[in-house]
Structures are given as structure tokens and as C-alpha cells.
Tab-separated table of C-alpha atoms in Angstrom:
chain	number	residue	atom	x	y	z
E	143	MET	CA	-27.276	-20.438	9.597
E	144	ILE	CA	-28.454	-20.716	13.223
E	145	CYS	CA	-25.918	-21.523	15.913
E	146	GLU	CA	-26.981	-25.011	16.982
E	147	ASN	CA	-26.021	-25.956	20.554
E	148	HIS	CA	-24.026	-22.713	20.776
E	149	THR	CA	-24.825	-19.151	21.804
E	150	ARG	CA	-24.375	-16.581	19.074
E	151	VAL	CA	-21.565	-14.121	19.822
E	152	THR	CA	-22.886	-10.800	21.171
E	153	GLU	CA	-19.532	-9.087	21.777
E	154	PHE	CA	-15.911	-9.371	20.742
E	155	ILE	CA	-12.626	-9.101	22.638
E	156	LEU	CA	-9.971	-6.989	20.894
E	157	LEU	CA	-6.515	-8.303	21.811
E	158	GLY	CA	-4.748	-5.121	20.706
E	159	PHE	CA	-0.963	-4.905	20.850
E	160	THR	CA	0.175	-6.243	24.215
E	161	ASN	CA	-0.958	-7.384	27.662
E	162	ASN	CA	2.012	-5.771	29.409
E	163	PRO	CA	0.590	-2.927	31.579
E	164	GLU	CA	3.734	-0.779	31.350
E	165	MET	CA	3.874	-1.177	27.586
E	166	GLN	CA	0.183	-0.324	27.343
E	167	VAL	CA	0.728	2.956	29.190
E	168	SER	CA	3.667	3.837	26.930
E	169	LEU	CA	1.627	3.024	23.821
E	170	PHE	CA	-1.307	5.054	25.152
E	171	ILE	CA	0.879	8.144	25.576
E	172	LEU	CA	2.511	7.650	22.158
E	173	PHE	CA	-0.780	7.171	20.293
E	174	LEU	CA	-2.449	10.009	22.185
E	175	VAL	CA	0.323	12.373	21.051
E	176	ILE	CA	0.058	11.083	17.471
E	177	TYR	CA	-3.730	11.458	17.487
E	178	THR	CA	-3.505	14.986	18.876
E	179	VAL	CA	-0.991	15.966	16.182
E	180	THR	CA	-3.249	14.350	13.557
E	181	LEU	CA	-6.290	16.347	14.645
E	182	LEU	CA	-4.401	19.631	14.970
E	183	GLY	CA	-2.603	19.206	11.641
E	184	ASN	CA	-5.673	18.250	9.635
E	185	PHE	CA	-7.896	20.892	11.207
E	186	LEU	CA	-5.169	23.439	10.470
E	187	ILE	CA	-5.237	22.420	6.795
E	188	VAL	CA	-9.047	22.669	6.754
E	189	THR	CA	-8.916	26.127	8.361
E	190	VAL	CA	-6.255	27.726	6.171
E	191	THR	CA	-7.662	26.297	2.917
E	192	SER	CA	-11.080	27.645	3.906
E	193	VAL	CA	-10.163	31.188	4.955
E	194	ASP	CA	-7.085	32.084	2.907
E	195	PRO	CA	-8.028	33.670	-0.463
E	196	VAL	CA	-4.856	32.408	-2.173
E	197	LEU	CA	-5.849	28.785	-1.536
E	198	GLN	CA	-9.303	28.970	-3.126
E	199	THR	CA	-8.357	26.624	-5.964
E	200	PRO	CA	-9.436	23.067	-6.871
E	201	MET	CA	-6.169	21.602	-5.577
E	202	TYR	CA	-6.742	22.961	-2.070
E	203	PHE	CA	-10.464	22.197	-2.200
E	204	PHE	CA	-9.573	18.516	-2.605
E	205	LEU	CA	-6.850	18.814	0.043
E	206	ARG	CA	-9.462	20.163	2.468
E	207	ASN	CA	-11.667	17.164	1.738
E	208	LEU	CA	-8.704	14.824	2.257
E	209	SER	CA	-8.014	16.345	5.676
E	210	LEU	CA	-11.672	15.976	6.672
E	211	LEU	CA	-11.574	12.347	5.539
E	212	GLU	CA	-8.446	11.705	7.607
E	213	VAL	CA	-10.112	13.128	10.723
E	214	CYS	CA	-13.165	10.909	10.194
E	215	PHE	CA	-11.007	7.883	9.345
E	216	THR	CA	-8.977	8.095	12.553
E	217	LEU	CA	-12.082	8.849	14.620
E	218	VAL	CA	-13.418	5.405	13.726
E	219	MET	CA	-10.527	3.516	15.348
E	220	VAL	CA	-8.126	5.592	17.433
E	221	PRO	CA	-10.389	6.685	20.361
E	222	LYS	CA	-11.508	3.085	20.925
E	223	MET	CA	-7.900	1.910	20.675
E	224	LEU	CA	-6.819	4.472	23.286
E	225	VAL	CA	-9.589	3.402	25.671
E	226	ASP	CA	-8.642	-0.264	25.275
E	227	LEU	CA	-4.995	0.482	26.108
E	228	VAL	CA	-5.933	1.708	29.586
E	229	SER	CA	-8.986	-0.486	30.188
E	230	PRO	CA	-8.889	-4.038	31.549
E	231	ARG	CA	-12.075	-4.840	29.590
E	232	LYS	CA	-11.198	-4.654	25.882
E	233	MET	CA	-14.681	-5.430	24.618
E	234	ILE	CA	-16.737	-4.208	21.703
E	235	SER	CA	-20.363	-5.158	21.110
E	236	PHE	CA	-21.442	-7.074	18.016
E	237	VAL	CA	-23.265	-3.988	16.714
E	238	GLY	CA	-20.325	-1.757	17.646
E	239	CYS	CA	-17.953	-4.016	15.741
E	240	GLY	CA	-20.190	-3.914	12.668
E	241	THR	CA	-20.467	-0.124	12.912
E	242	GLN	CA	-16.707	0.298	13.206
E	243	MET	CA	-16.161	-2.033	10.249
E	244	TYR	CA	-18.727	-0.170	8.121
E	245	PHE	CA	-17.152	3.247	8.634
E	246	PHE	CA	-13.638	1.848	8.214
E	247	PHE	CA	-14.581	0.475	4.778
E	248	PHE	CA	-16.538	3.639	3.959
E	249	PHE	CA	-13.796	6.175	4.696
E	250	GLY	CA	-11.022	3.932	3.335
E	251	SER	CA	-12.781	3.463	-0.020
E	252	SER	CA	-13.678	7.157	-0.188
E	253	GLU	CA	-10.039	8.116	0.333
E	254	CYS	CA	-8.951	5.846	-2.528
E	255	PHE	CA	-11.246	7.661	-4.946
E	256	LEU	CA	-10.470	11.114	-3.559
E	257	LEU	CA	-6.752	10.538	-4.137
E	258	SER	CA	-7.535	9.621	-7.752
E	259	MET	CA	-9.573	12.846	-8.139
E	260	MET	CA	-6.591	14.815	-6.819
E	261	ALA	CA	-4.368	13.091	-9.397
E	262	TYR	CA	-6.795	14.077	-12.168
E	263	ASP	CA	-6.692	17.679	-10.932
E	264	ARG	CA	-2.876	17.692	-11.208
E	265	PHE	CA	-3.146	16.050	-14.651
E	266	VAL	CA	-5.350	18.858	-15.982
E	267	ALA	CA	-3.226	21.569	-14.318
E	268	ILE	CA	0.006	20.351	-15.923
E	269	CYS	CA	-1.151	18.785	-19.201
E	270	ASP	CA	-3.844	21.332	-20.131
E	271	PRO	CA	-3.059	24.492	-18.138
E	272	LEU	CA	-4.807	26.924	-20.490
E	273	ARG	CA	-8.163	25.230	-19.968
E	274	TYR	CA	-7.606	24.323	-16.318
E	275	SER	CA	-10.023	26.885	-14.863
E	276	VAL	CA	-12.673	25.941	-17.428
E	277	ILE	CA	-12.390	22.176	-16.935
E	278	MET	CA	-11.935	22.192	-13.153
E	279	ASN	CA	-14.859	24.501	-12.499
E	280	ARG	CA	-16.601	24.765	-9.157
E	281	SER	CA	-19.484	22.486	-10.165
E	282	LEU	CA	-17.228	19.677	-11.418
E	283	CYS	CA	-15.017	19.852	-8.305
E	284	LEU	CA	-18.071	19.636	-6.071
E	285	TRP	CA	-19.433	16.589	-7.912
E	286	MET	CA	-16.018	14.922	-7.879
E	287	ALA	CA	-15.764	15.425	-4.112
E	288	VAL	CA	-19.320	14.182	-3.485
E	289	GLY	CA	-18.704	11.188	-5.750
E	290	SER	CA	-15.518	10.346	-3.849
E	291	TRP	CA	-17.263	10.477	-0.472
E	292	MET	CA	-20.248	8.446	-1.699
E	293	SER	CA	-18.101	5.844	-3.465
E	294	GLY	CA	-17.511	4.187	-0.100
E	295	VAL	CA	-21.214	3.441	0.460
E	296	PRO	CA	-21.659	0.359	-1.787
E	297	VAL	CA	-18.572	-1.558	-0.653
E	298	SER	CA	-19.035	-0.721	3.033
E	299	MET	CA	-22.701	-1.753	3.011
E	300	LEU	CA	-22.058	-4.966	1.069
E	301	GLN	CA	-19.023	-6.119	3.025
E	302	THR	CA	-20.371	-5.228	6.458
E	303	ALA	CA	-23.902	-6.561	5.976
E	304	TRP	CA	-22.631	-9.820	4.491
E	305	MET	CA	-19.952	-10.238	7.168
E	306	MET	CA	-22.240	-9.602	10.137
E	307	ALA	CA	-24.901	-11.929	8.737
E	308	LEU	CA	-22.460	-14.850	8.893
E	309	PRO	CA	-22.650	-17.165	11.937
E	310	PHE	CA	-20.390	-16.329	14.885
E	311	CYS	CA	-20.997	-19.270	17.210
E	312	GLY	CA	-17.576	-20.035	18.642
E	313	PRO	CA	-14.621	-17.913	19.825
E	314	ASN	CA	-15.011	-14.147	20.043
E	315	THR	CA	-11.379	-13.010	20.362
E	316	VAL	CA	-10.238	-10.704	17.534
E	317	ASP	CA	-6.456	-10.643	17.198
E	318	HIS	CA	-6.340	-7.003	16.158
E	319	PHE	CA	-6.800	-3.513	17.603
E	320	PHE	CA	-10.023	-2.799	15.688
E	321	CYS	CA	-12.730	-4.712	13.813
E	322	ASP	CA	-11.065	-5.172	10.451
E	323	GLY	CA	-12.505	-7.667	7.980
E	324	PRO	CA	-9.853	-10.443	7.821
E	325	PRO	CA	-9.347	-10.996	11.603
E	326	VAL	CA	-13.102	-10.932	12.267
E	327	LEU	CA	-13.701	-13.325	9.359
E	328	LYS	CA	-11.509	-15.925	11.090
E	329	LEU	CA	-14.172	-16.255	13.797
E	330	VAL	CA	-16.950	-17.254	11.395
E	331	THR	CA	-18.104	-20.846	11.954
E	332	GLN	CA	-18.874	-21.807	8.359
E	333	ASP	CA	-17.141	-21.850	4.983
E	334	THR	CA	-16.324	-18.272	3.908
E	335	THR	CA	-15.086	-18.901	0.356
E	336	MET	CA	-17.887	-16.909	-1.291
E	337	TYR	CA	-17.363	-13.946	1.024
E	338	GLU	CA	-13.612	-13.998	0.446
E	339	MET	CA	-14.111	-14.003	-3.335
E	340	GLN	CA	-16.456	-11.030	-3.049
E	341	ALA	CA	-14.041	-9.239	-0.704
E	342	LEU	CA	-11.150	-9.765	-3.134
E	343	ALA	CA	-13.242	-8.433	-6.041
E	344	SER	CA	-14.261	-5.389	-3.974
E	345	THR	CA	-10.652	-4.785	-2.961
E	346	LEU	CA	-9.467	-4.927	-6.559
E	347	LEU	CA	-12.243	-2.549	-7.608
E	348	PHE	CA	-11.980	-0.012	-4.806
E	349	ILE	CA	-8.191	-0.050	-4.399
E	350	MET	CA	-6.732	-1.002	-7.767
E	351	PHE	CA	-9.192	0.875	-10.016
E	352	PRO	CA	-8.523	4.292	-8.399
E	353	PHE	CA	-4.817	3.426	-8.307
E	354	SER	CA	-4.940	2.685	-12.048
E	355	LEU	CA	-6.456	6.129	-12.639
E	356	ILE	CA	-3.660	7.687	-10.593
E	357	LEU	CA	-1.056	5.694	-12.522
E	358	VAL	CA	-2.450	6.800	-15.896
E	359	SER	CA	-2.637	10.437	-14.750
E	360	TYR	CA	0.947	10.510	-13.541
E	361	THR	CA	2.229	8.706	-16.624
E	362	ARG	CA	0.790	11.537	-18.719
E	363	ILE	CA	2.030	14.144	-16.225
E	364	ILE	CA	5.616	12.844	-16.263
E	365	ALA	CA	5.618	12.654	-20.058
E	366	THR	CA	4.431	16.278	-20.242
E	367	ILE	CA	6.970	17.495	-17.693
E	368	LEU	CA	9.880	15.818	-19.479
E	369	ARG	CA	8.927	17.650	-22.692
E	370	MET	CA	9.108	21.051	-20.995
E	371	PRO	CA	12.054	23.075	-22.329
E	372	SER	CA	12.657	24.994	-19.107
E	373	ALA	CA	14.384	23.345	-16.144
E	374	THR	CA	12.623	25.813	-13.833
E	375	GLY	CA	9.270	24.844	-15.308
E	376	ARG	CA	9.998	21.146	-14.837
E	377	GLN	CA	11.046	21.698	-11.226
E	378	LYS	CA	7.931	23.738	-10.465
E	379	ALA	CA	5.672	21.138	-12.083
E	380	PHE	CA	7.287	18.293	-10.135
E	381	SER	CA	6.999	20.240	-6.884
E	382	THR	CA	3.211	20.618	-7.299
E	383	CYS	CA	2.871	16.825	-7.551
E	384	SER	CA	5.464	15.602	-5.064
E	385	SER	CA	3.306	15.916	-1.934
E	386	HIS	CA	0.419	14.049	-3.519
E	387	LEU	CA	2.750	11.319	-4.811
E	388	ILE	CA	4.195	10.774	-1.327
E	389	VAL	CA	0.711	10.551	0.220
E	390	VAL	CA	-0.466	8.114	-2.481
E	391	SER	CA	2.627	5.942	-1.991
E	392	LEU	CA	2.124	5.781	1.779
E	393	PHE	CA	-1.592	5.011	1.619
E	394	TYR	CA	-1.641	2.543	-1.262
E	395	GLY	CA	1.623	0.882	-0.293
E	396	THR	CA	0.464	-0.032	3.200
E	397	ALA	CA	-3.117	-0.857	2.140
E	398	SER	CA	-1.837	-3.211	-0.574
E	399	LEU	CA	0.430	-4.973	1.920
E	400	THR	CA	-2.628	-5.621	4.089
E	401	TYR	CA	-5.289	-6.644	1.594
E	402	LEU	CA	-3.454	-7.938	-1.486
E	403	ARG	CA	-0.870	-10.217	0.135
E	404	PRO	CA	-1.624	-13.948	0.537
E	405	LYS	CA	-3.041	-14.718	3.979
E	406	SER	CA	-0.383	-17.351	4.644
E	407	SER	CA	2.398	-14.759	4.361
E	408	GLN	CA	0.993	-12.515	7.112
E	409	SER	CA	1.425	-12.937	10.841
E	410	PRO	CA	-1.060	-11.154	13.143
E	411	GLU	CA	1.749	-8.947	14.491
E	412	SER	CA	2.919	-7.812	11.047
E	413	LYS	CA	-0.679	-7.136	9.982
E	414	LYS	CA	-1.201	-4.969	13.064
E	415	LEU	CA	1.924	-2.944	12.302
E	416	VAL	CA	0.953	-2.412	8.668
E	417	SER	CA	-2.618	-1.507	9.668
E	418	LEU	CA	-1.224	0.912	12.240
E	419	SER	CA	0.747	2.705	9.539
E	420	TYR	CA	-2.253	3.603	7.354
E	421	THR	CA	-4.825	4.058	10.133
E	422	VAL	CA	-2.721	6.105	12.566
E	423	ILE	CA	0.640	7.171	11.111
E	424	THR	CA	-0.308	8.212	7.562
E	425	PRO	CA	-3.177	10.538	8.650
E	426	MET	CA	-0.679	12.310	10.914
E	427	LEU	CA	1.946	12.623	8.161
E	428	ASN	CA	-0.355	13.950	5.429
E	429	PRO	CA	-0.743	17.530	6.765
E	430	ILE	CA	2.974	17.592	7.628
E	431	ILE	CA	3.884	16.535	4.075
E	432	TYR	CA	1.606	19.127	2.485
E	433	SER	CA	2.756	21.858	4.887
E	434	LEU	CA	6.507	21.297	4.690
E	435	ARG	CA	6.654	20.751	0.917
E	436	ASN	CA	4.214	23.472	-0.127
E	437	ASN	CA	5.196	27.123	0.103
E	438	GLU	CA	1.611	28.287	-0.518
E	439	VAL	CA	0.335	26.340	2.496
E	440	LYS	CA	3.196	27.590	4.682
E	441	GLY	CA	2.479	31.147	3.557
E	442	ALA	CA	-1.235	30.721	4.247
E	443	VAL	CA	-0.531	29.424	7.763
E	444	LYS	CA	1.663	32.461	8.485
E	445	ARG	CA	-0.954	34.870	7.093
E	446	THR	CA	-3.746	33.225	9.089
E	447	PHE	CA	-1.875	33.391	12.389
E	448	THR	CA	-0.652	36.933	11.685
E	449	ARG	CA	-4.228	38.028	10.980
E	450	LYS	CA	-5.442	36.446	14.226
E	451	VAL	CA	-2.680	38.141	16.235
E	452	LEU	CA	-3.418	41.530	14.686
E	453	GLN	CA	-7.133	41.138	15.411
E	454	LYS	CA	-6.358	40.420	19.067
E	455	LEU	CA	-4.035	43.445	19.232
E	456	ASP	CA	-6.774	45.656	17.773
E	457	VAL	CA	-9.135	44.502	20.516
E	458	PHE	CA	-6.677	45.637	23.189
């Protein structure tokens, strides 16, 4: 559809959180600290799981991929959000908006599938421990990781290409802090029923299908743990899954509140807060959760820093 008697939108205005200058400065400092902690925490996980020999297992291979995904995921939105908080011109070009939307869908969908692969890894480790090293071999882990990363391509290409091909002939103000699908869709100047049906189907496929795999895996895991005769064995088995369960609950809980609730029940402010939780807060919490609740990771961090200190002492 061509915009008749109207100029097609070439850029969007992102309203963000507030127009209060003092509040914007406070939010800038807060989000900058959170983003710094996110980068440091996730890069720390990537480093220790790469160099520590104790952590060369499938579980930590997937954790390393999760941390890399979190870094990429936040890179899509947070730097632009920080710039907008201290800039009077909160603009993003039409192409920039489409690019941000594409990578948001890409990394979000990839994380859904990666979390399901991590659940399968825990399922094999607890339900079939004797064959764990045979089943979760290096080749399978690599293909599972590649498949998880590439799973985001179809939905991100479909949703973004379809969305940006729709006519934007009227207002260009996005009531959000990044180019997410629903707030941008409100600016389209034609009926969007077909797109919304496709978006709902994609959401169900790329959020609920991986979640169903996680649910099935943990149903089997819990059943196996409850049959263990040893209380120590049950506690150890639960402890290996607890961090992943917390991360899954945070990610899927907030994502479901955003994309599976009826539109009429969401105010722009509540949607921003929920979006903030899984785009900014959860990526910061993930390395903290895995570090504080995992003795192997804490031990690896200590060994890595000790090794670095000793190397520096040898130099002097």
C-alpha cells in the first residue's frame, strides 16, 4: 500500500520512560551500572568456562553460549536506550528500527531454544547418567548450540520483513524504549489482523514449543529425583537444576506476560516495566544466579584469578 497524500515515515521517536530531565539522569546512571554488571558477569562466565579444565562439560558449554547470547541480546537495546536517556533527540531511523527489531526477535527466539537444550542436557545427566558422556558428545552439543542460535533466523526474518513492509503513513511516535513489535504495529495505517495472527502463531511456536520441551524434561527429572533412595543424591540432583529453573522462570515468565496477555489488559507503562525485566534485568541476574548457586563456577572463578595473580607475581 502506498501512502496517498501522506509522506511515508522515515524515522521513529522513542518515548522511553520519562521526559523529566532529573529522572532521566538517574535512570541513565542506574541502567549504566546494570549494563556494566551484565557485561562483566557474562564475560566472566564465558572466560572461566573456556579456560578452566573442570568446566569442560556440556552443561558449561551451553552456559557459555547463554552468556554470549545475553551479551548480544542486551547490545541490541541497552546502548541505544542509554543514549536516548541523555539525548534531547530520541530518534531512530526506519532502517535502524527494523534492524533493532530483527536482532531482538533473533536473539530472543534463540535463547528460548537454547534454554530448552540446557533442560535436555540436565534430563540426560539425571535420568540416564551412565550414558551421559556418550549421548551428550561434543558433536551433538555443537549441533544443538548451532541449531539454537539459528532457530531465531526464520521468525526474525518473517516478522521484521512483514512488519516493515506495512504502510507507516501517519504518526511516528513509539511508546516504548526500543522498537518492539506491538508498539510499532500500532503505527501501521491499515488493518493488521493477518500480521497479528501470524505473530501469535510465531509466538506460540517459538516461546511455547521450547517451553513445552523444558516442561517435559523437568517432569521426567523430578520423577527420577523423587525415586532416588538417598537424600544426599536428591539434594545434589536438585542443586544441579535449580539455577537453570530460576533462569527459565525469569525469562519465560516475563516474556509470557508481554506477548501472551490480551492487548486490552496492558498499559504502555506496565509493558515497558515487563520488557525492562527480560531485556535488562534478567541478563544481569543470570551470571549472578549461576555463580552464587554453583560451587563449581565459584571454584573456577577463584582458580582463574589465583592463576592470573601467580602469573603476574612470576613476572616480577
